[in-house]
mmCIF file of C-alpha atoms in Angstrom:
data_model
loop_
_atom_site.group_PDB
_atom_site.id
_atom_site.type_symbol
_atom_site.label_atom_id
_atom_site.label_comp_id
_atom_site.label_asym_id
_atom_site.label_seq_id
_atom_site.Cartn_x
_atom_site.Cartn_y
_atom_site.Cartn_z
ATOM 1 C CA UNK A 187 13.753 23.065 1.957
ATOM 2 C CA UNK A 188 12.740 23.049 5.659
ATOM 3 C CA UNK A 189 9.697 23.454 6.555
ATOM 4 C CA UNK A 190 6.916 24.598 3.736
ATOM 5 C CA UNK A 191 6.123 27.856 2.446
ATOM 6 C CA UNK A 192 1.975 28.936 2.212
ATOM 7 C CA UNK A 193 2.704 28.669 -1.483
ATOM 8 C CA UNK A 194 3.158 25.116 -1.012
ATOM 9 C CA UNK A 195 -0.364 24.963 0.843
ATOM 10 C CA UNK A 196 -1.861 26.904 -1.763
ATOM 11 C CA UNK A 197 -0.907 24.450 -4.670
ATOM 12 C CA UNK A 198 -1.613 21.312 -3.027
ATOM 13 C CA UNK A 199 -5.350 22.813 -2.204
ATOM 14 C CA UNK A 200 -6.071 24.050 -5.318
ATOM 15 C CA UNK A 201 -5.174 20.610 -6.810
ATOM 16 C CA UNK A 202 -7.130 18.783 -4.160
ATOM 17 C CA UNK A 203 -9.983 20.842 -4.599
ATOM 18 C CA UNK A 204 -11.213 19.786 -1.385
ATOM 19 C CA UNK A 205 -14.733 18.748 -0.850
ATOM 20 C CA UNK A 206 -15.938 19.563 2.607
ATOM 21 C CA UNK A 207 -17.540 15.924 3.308
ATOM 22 C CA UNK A 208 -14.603 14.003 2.206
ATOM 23 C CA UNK A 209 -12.377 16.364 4.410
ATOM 24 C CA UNK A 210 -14.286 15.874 7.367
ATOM 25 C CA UNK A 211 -13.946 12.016 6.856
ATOM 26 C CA UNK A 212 -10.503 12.564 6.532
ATOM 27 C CA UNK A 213 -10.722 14.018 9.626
ATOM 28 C CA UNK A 214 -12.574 11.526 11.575
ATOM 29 C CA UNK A 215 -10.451 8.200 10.409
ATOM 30 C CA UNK A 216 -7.046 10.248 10.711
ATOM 31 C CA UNK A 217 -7.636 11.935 13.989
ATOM 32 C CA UNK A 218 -11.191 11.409 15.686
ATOM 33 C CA UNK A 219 -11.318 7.686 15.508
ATOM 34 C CA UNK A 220 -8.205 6.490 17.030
ATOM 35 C CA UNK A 221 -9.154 8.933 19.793
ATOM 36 C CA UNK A 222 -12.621 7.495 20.988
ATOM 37 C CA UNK A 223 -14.345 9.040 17.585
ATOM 38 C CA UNK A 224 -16.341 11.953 19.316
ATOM 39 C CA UNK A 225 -15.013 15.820 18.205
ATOM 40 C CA UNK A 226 -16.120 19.297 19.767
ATOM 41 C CA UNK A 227 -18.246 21.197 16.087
ATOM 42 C CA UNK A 228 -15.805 23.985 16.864
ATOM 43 C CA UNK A 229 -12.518 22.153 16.672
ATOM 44 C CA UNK A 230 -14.149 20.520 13.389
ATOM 45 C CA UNK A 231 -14.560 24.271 12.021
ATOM 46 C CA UNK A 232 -11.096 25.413 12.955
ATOM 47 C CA UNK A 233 -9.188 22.317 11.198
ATOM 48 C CA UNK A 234 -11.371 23.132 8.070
ATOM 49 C CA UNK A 235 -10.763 26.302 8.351
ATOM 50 C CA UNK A 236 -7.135 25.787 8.147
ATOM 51 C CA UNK A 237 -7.691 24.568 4.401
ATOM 52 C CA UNK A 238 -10.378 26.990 3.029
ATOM 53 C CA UNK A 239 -13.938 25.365 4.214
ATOM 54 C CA UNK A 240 -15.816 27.608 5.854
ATOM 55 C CA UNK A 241 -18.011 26.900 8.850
ATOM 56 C CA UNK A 242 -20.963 27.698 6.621
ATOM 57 C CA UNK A 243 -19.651 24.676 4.342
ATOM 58 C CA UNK A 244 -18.609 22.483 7.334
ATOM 59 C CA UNK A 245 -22.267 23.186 8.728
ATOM 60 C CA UNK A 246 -23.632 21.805 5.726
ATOM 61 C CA UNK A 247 -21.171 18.812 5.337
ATOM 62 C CA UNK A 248 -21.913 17.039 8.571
ATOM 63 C CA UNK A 249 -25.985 17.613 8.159
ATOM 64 C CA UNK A 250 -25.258 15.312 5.132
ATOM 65 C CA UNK A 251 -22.946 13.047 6.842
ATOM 66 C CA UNK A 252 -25.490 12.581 9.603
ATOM 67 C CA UNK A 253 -28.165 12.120 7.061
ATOM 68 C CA UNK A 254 -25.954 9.329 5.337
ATOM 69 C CA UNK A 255 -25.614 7.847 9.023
ATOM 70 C CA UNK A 256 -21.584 8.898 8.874
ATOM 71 C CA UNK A 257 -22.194 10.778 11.834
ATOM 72 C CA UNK A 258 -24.444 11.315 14.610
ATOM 73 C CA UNK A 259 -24.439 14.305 16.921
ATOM 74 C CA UNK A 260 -24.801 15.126 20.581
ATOM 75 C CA UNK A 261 -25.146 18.690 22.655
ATOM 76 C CA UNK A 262 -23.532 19.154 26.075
ATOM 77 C CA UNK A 263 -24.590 22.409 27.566
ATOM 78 C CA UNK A 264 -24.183 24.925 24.591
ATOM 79 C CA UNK A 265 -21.408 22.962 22.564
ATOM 80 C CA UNK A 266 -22.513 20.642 19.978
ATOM 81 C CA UNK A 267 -20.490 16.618 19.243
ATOM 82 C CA UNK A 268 -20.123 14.598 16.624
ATOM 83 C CA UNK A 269 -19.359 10.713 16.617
ATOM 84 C CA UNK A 270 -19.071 8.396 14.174
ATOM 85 C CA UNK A 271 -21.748 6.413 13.824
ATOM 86 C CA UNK A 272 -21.870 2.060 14.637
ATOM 87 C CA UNK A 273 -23.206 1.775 10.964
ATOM 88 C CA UNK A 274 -20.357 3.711 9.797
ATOM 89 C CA UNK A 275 -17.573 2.006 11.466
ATOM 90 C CA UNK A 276 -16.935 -0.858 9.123
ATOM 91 C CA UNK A 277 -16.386 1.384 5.892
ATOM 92 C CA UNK A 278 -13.511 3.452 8.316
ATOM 93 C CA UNK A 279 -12.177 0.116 9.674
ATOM 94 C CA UNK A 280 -11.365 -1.246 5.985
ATOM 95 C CA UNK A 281 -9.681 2.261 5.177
ATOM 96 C CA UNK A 282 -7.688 2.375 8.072
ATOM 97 C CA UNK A 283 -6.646 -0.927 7.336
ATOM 98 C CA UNK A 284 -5.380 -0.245 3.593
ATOM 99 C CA UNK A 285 -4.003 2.997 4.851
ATOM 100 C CA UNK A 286 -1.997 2.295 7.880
ATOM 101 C CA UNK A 287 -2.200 -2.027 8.288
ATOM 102 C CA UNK A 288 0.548 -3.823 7.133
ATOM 103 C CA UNK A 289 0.877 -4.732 3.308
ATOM 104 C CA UNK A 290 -0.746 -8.541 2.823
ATOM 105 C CA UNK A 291 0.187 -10.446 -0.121
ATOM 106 C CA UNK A 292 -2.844 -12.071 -2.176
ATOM 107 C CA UNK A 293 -3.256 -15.665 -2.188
ATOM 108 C CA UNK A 294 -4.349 -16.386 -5.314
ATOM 109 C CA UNK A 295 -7.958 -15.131 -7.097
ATOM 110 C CA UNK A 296 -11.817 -14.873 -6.026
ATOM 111 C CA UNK A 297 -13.641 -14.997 -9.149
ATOM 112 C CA UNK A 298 -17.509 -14.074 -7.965
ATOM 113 C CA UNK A 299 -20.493 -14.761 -9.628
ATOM 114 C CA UNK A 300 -23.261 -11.783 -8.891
ATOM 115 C CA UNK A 301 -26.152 -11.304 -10.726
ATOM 116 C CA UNK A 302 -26.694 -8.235 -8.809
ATOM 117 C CA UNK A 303 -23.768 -6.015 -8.799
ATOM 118 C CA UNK A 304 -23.372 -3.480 -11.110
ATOM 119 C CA UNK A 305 -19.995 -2.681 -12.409
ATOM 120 C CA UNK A 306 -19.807 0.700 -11.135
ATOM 121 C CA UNK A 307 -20.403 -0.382 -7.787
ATOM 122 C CA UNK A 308 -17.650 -2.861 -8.506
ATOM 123 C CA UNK A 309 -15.257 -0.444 -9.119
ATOM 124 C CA UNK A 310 -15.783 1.053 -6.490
ATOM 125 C CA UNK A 311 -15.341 -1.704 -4.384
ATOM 126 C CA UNK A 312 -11.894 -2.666 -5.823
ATOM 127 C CA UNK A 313 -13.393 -5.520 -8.134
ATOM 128 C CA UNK A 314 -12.432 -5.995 -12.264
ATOM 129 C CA UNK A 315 -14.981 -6.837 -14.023
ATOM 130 C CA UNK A 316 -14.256 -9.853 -16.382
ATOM 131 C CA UNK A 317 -18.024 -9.836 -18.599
ATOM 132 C CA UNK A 318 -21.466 -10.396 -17.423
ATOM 133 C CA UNK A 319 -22.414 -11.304 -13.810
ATOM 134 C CA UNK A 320 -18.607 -12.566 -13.156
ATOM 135 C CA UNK A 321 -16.111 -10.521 -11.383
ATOM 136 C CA UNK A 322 -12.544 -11.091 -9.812
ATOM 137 C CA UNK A 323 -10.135 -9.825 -7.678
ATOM 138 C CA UNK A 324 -6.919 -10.658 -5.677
ATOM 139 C CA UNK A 325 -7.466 -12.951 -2.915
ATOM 140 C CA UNK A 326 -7.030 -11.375 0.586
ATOM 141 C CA UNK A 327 -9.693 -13.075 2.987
ATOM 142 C CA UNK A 328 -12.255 -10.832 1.667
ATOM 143 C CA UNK A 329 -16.327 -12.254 2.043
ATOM 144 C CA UNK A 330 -18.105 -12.856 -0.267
ATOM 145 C CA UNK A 331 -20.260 -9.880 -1.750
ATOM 146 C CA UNK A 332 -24.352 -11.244 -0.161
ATOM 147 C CA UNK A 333 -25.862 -13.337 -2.449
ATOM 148 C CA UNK A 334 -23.023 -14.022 -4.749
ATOM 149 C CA UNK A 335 -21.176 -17.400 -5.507
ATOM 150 C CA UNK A 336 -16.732 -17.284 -5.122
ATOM 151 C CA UNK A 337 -14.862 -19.407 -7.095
ATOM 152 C CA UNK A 338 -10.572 -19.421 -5.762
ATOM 153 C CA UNK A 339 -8.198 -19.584 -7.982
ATOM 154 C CA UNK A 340 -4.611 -19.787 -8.067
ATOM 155 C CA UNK A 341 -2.248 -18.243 -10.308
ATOM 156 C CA UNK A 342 -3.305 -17.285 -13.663
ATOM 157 C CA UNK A 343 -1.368 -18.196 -17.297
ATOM 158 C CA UNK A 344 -1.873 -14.095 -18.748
ATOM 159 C CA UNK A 345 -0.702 -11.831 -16.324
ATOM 160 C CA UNK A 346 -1.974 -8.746 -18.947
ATOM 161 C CA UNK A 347 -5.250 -10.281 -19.514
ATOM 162 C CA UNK A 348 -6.023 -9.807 -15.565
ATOM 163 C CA UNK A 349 -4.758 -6.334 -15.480
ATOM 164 C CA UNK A 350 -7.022 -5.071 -17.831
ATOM 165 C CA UNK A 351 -9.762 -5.456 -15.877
ATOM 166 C CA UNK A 352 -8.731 -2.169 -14.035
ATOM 167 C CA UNK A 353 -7.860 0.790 -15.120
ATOM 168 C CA UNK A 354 -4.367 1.016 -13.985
ATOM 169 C CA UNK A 355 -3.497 3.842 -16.244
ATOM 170 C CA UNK A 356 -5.668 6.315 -13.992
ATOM 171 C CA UNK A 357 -4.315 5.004 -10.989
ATOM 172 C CA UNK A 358 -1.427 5.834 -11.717
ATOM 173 C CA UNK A 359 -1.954 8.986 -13.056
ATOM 174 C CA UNK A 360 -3.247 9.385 -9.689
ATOM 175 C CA UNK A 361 -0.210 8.289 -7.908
ATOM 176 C CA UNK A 362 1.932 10.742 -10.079
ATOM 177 C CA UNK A 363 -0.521 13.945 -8.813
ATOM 178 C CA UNK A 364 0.003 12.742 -5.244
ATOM 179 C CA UNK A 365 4.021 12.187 -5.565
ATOM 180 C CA UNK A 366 4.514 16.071 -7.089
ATOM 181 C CA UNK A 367 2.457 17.661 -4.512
ATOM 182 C CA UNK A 368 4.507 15.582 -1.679
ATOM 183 C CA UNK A 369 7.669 14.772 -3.218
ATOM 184 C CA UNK A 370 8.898 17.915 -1.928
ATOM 185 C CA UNK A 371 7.581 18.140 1.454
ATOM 186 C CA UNK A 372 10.081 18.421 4.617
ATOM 187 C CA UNK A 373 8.578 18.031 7.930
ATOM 188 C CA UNK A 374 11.654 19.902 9.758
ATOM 189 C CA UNK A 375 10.959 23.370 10.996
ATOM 190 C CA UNK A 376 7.253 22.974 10.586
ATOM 191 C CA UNK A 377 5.089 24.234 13.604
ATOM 192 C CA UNK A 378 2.835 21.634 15.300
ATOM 193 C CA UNK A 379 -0.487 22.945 13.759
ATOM 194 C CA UNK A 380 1.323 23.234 10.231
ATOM 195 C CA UNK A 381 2.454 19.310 10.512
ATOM 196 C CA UNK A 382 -1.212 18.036 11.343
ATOM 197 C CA UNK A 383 -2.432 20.228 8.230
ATOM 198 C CA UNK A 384 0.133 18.649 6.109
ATOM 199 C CA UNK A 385 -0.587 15.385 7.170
ATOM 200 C CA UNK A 386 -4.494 15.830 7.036
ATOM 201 C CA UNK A 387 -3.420 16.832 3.324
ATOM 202 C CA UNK A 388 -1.317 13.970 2.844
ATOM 203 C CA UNK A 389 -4.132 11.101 4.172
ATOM 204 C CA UNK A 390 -6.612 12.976 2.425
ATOM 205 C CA UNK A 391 -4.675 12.816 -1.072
ATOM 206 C CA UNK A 392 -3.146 9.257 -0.941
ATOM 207 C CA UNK A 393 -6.665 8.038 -0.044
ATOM 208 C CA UNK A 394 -8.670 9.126 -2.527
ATOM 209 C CA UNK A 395 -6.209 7.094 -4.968
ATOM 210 C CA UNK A 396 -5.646 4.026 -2.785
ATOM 211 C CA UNK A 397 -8.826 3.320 -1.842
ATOM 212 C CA UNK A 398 -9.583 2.853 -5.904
ATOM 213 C CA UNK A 399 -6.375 0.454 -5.691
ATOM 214 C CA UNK A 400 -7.125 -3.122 -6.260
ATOM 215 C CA UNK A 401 -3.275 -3.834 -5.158
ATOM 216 C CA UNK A 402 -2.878 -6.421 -7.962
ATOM 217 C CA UNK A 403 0.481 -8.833 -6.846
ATOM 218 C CA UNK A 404 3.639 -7.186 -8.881
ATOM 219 C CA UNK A 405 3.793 -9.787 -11.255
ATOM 220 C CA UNK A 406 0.404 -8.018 -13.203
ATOM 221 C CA UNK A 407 1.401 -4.813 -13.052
ATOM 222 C CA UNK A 408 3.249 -2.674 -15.647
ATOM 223 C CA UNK A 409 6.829 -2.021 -15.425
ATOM 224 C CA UNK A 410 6.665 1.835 -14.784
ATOM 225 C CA UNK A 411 3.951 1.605 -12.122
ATOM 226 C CA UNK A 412 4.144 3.746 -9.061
ATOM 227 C CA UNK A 413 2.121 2.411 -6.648
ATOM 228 C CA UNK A 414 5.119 1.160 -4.470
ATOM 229 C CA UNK A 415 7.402 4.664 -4.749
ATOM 230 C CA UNK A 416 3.722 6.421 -3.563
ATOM 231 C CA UNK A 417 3.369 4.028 -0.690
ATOM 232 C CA UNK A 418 6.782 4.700 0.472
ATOM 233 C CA UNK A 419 6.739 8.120 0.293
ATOM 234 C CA UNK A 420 3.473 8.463 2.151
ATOM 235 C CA UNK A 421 4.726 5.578 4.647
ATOM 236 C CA UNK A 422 7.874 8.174 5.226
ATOM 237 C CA UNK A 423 6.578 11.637 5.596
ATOM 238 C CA UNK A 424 3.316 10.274 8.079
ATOM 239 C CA UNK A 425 5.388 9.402 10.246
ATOM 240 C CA UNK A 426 8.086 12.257 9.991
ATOM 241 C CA UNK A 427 4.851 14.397 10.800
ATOM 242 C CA UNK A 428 3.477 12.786 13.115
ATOM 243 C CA UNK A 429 5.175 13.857 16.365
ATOM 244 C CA UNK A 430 4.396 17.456 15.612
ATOM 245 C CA UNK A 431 0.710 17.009 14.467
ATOM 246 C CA UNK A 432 -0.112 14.634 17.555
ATOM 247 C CA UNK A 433 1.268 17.500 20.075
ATOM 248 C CA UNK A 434 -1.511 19.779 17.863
ATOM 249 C CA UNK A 435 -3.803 17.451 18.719
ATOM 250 C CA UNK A 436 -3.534 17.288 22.533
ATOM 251 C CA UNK A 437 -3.573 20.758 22.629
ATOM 252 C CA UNK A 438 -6.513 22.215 20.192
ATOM 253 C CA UNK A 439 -8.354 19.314 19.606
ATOM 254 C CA UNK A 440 -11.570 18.376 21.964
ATOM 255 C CA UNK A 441 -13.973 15.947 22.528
ATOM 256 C CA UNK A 442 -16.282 15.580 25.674
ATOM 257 C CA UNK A 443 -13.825 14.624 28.368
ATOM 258 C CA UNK A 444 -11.344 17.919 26.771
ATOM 259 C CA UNK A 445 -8.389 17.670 24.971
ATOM 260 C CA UNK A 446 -7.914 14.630 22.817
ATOM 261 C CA UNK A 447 -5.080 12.429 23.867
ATOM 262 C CA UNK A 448 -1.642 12.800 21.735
ATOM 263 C CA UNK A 449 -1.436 8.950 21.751
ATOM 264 C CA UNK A 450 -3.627 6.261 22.277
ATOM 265 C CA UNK A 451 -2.767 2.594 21.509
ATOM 266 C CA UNK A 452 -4.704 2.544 18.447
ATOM 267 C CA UNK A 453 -2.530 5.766 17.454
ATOM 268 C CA UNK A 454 0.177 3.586 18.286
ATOM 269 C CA UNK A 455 -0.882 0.580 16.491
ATOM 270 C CA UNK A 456 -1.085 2.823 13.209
ATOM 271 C CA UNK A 457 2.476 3.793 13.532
ATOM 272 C CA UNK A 458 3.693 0.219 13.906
ATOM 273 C CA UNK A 459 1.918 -1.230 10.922
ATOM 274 C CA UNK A 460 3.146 1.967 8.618
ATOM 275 C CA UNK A 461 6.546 0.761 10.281
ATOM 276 C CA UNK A 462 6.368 -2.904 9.931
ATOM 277 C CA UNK A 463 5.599 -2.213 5.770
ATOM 278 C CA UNK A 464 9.303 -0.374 5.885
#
């Protein structure tokens, strides 16, 4: 199939069920922030609009953004800007680097001792939780949560015993949802503002599953588990659509010097670490 029917739009929004916040942060980390991370309110409105938010919704999304110090805004004559905000920038940084850095192997365990952190919050942060105040996770470099005591460890003797500190099954449950909405997908024949929707789609969908990911080393996870076939295929089609959605850019979307750029070498650097995981 080249190119994608409205049906196939259709579908994949009424599965996202896109909230209007997390859109507009899936706005700013895939397109805003590369570019200097300042966007014109009306080009903000016009992307949503291409997936069903209204401006009445989009309105009311950034008020709360800017009141969780996402984003802060600017006017310029009559047109109002957005930025993302300094405090902001670390929570974008880490998601850009799981989405488009190159895949790091673990090396070994941090088993952390925290008194403090509550086992929701450590889900949400990528962390099992093993009983009590003690908590592990696969050893990438991370620091240490504030306050809290890391133990490293090397490999463990019962690889099932570590995996059930996550719930893998709804992970990938999640991975299945986002493979048969893109599975299909063909970026040939697609217009240029039709490619940066899909791929706005397609960041916004494999996020909200990876960032949940604790990306446990193959040897702990179950035989069936698509994680890897879900990177791949995301890995693939961003960068079939990217040529197409970065000419949208440079010519609808603005910030205060005017059009965005198409590329920038942060753009560029993107590209090369989805490559370099090929």
């Amino acid at each position: 199939m080249v190119g994608q029917s409205p049906s196939w739009r259709d579908e994949t929004l009424r599965e996202l069920r896109l909230n209007a916040a997390a859109f507009i942060v899936t706005i700013y980390g895939d397109v805003v922030v590369p570019r200097g991370g300042i966007l014109w309110t009306g080009t903000l409105i016009a992307l949503c609009a291409e997936v069903g938010i209204n401006e009445s919704l989009v309105r009311t999304a950034v008020s709360r953004l800017v009141a969780a110090e996402q984003l802060a805004g600017e006017r310029i004559g009559r047109r109002s800007y957005y930025r993302l905000r300094q405090s902001a920038q670390a929570a974008f940084l880490e998601a850009a680097d799981l989405l488009y850095g190159t895949d790091r192997p673990a090396q070994g365990w941090q088993i952390i001792h925290d008194a403090t952190l509550r086992p929701d919050e450590a889900r949400r942060r990528r962390i099992g939780h093993m009983g009590g105040p003690v908590f592990i996770r696969p050893d990438r470099g991370q620091p240490a949560p504030e306050g809290a005591t890391v133990f490293h460890a090397g490999r463990v003797s019962s690889a099932g015993s570590v995996a059930g500190f996550w719930d893998l099954r709804a992970l990938q449950e999640g991975y299945e949802r986002f493979l048969s909405l893109f599975r299909g997908v063909d970026a040939r024949g697609m217009g240029d503002a039709e490619a940066l929707v899909a791929r706005l789609l397609l960041v916004h969908a494999y996020r909200f599953v990876l960032l949940r990911d604790p990306r446990l080393p193959e040897e702990h996870l179950p035989p069936d588990w698509n994680g890897a076939e879900a990177r791949a295929l995301f890995r693939r089609l961003y960068e079939a659509l990217t040529p197409a959605a970065h000419r949208h850019v440079a010519a609808c979307c603005e910030g205060v010097d005017g059009l965005l750029p198409a590329e920038t070498a942060a753009t560029e650097a993107r590209r090369a670490g989805l490559l370099g995981n090929s």
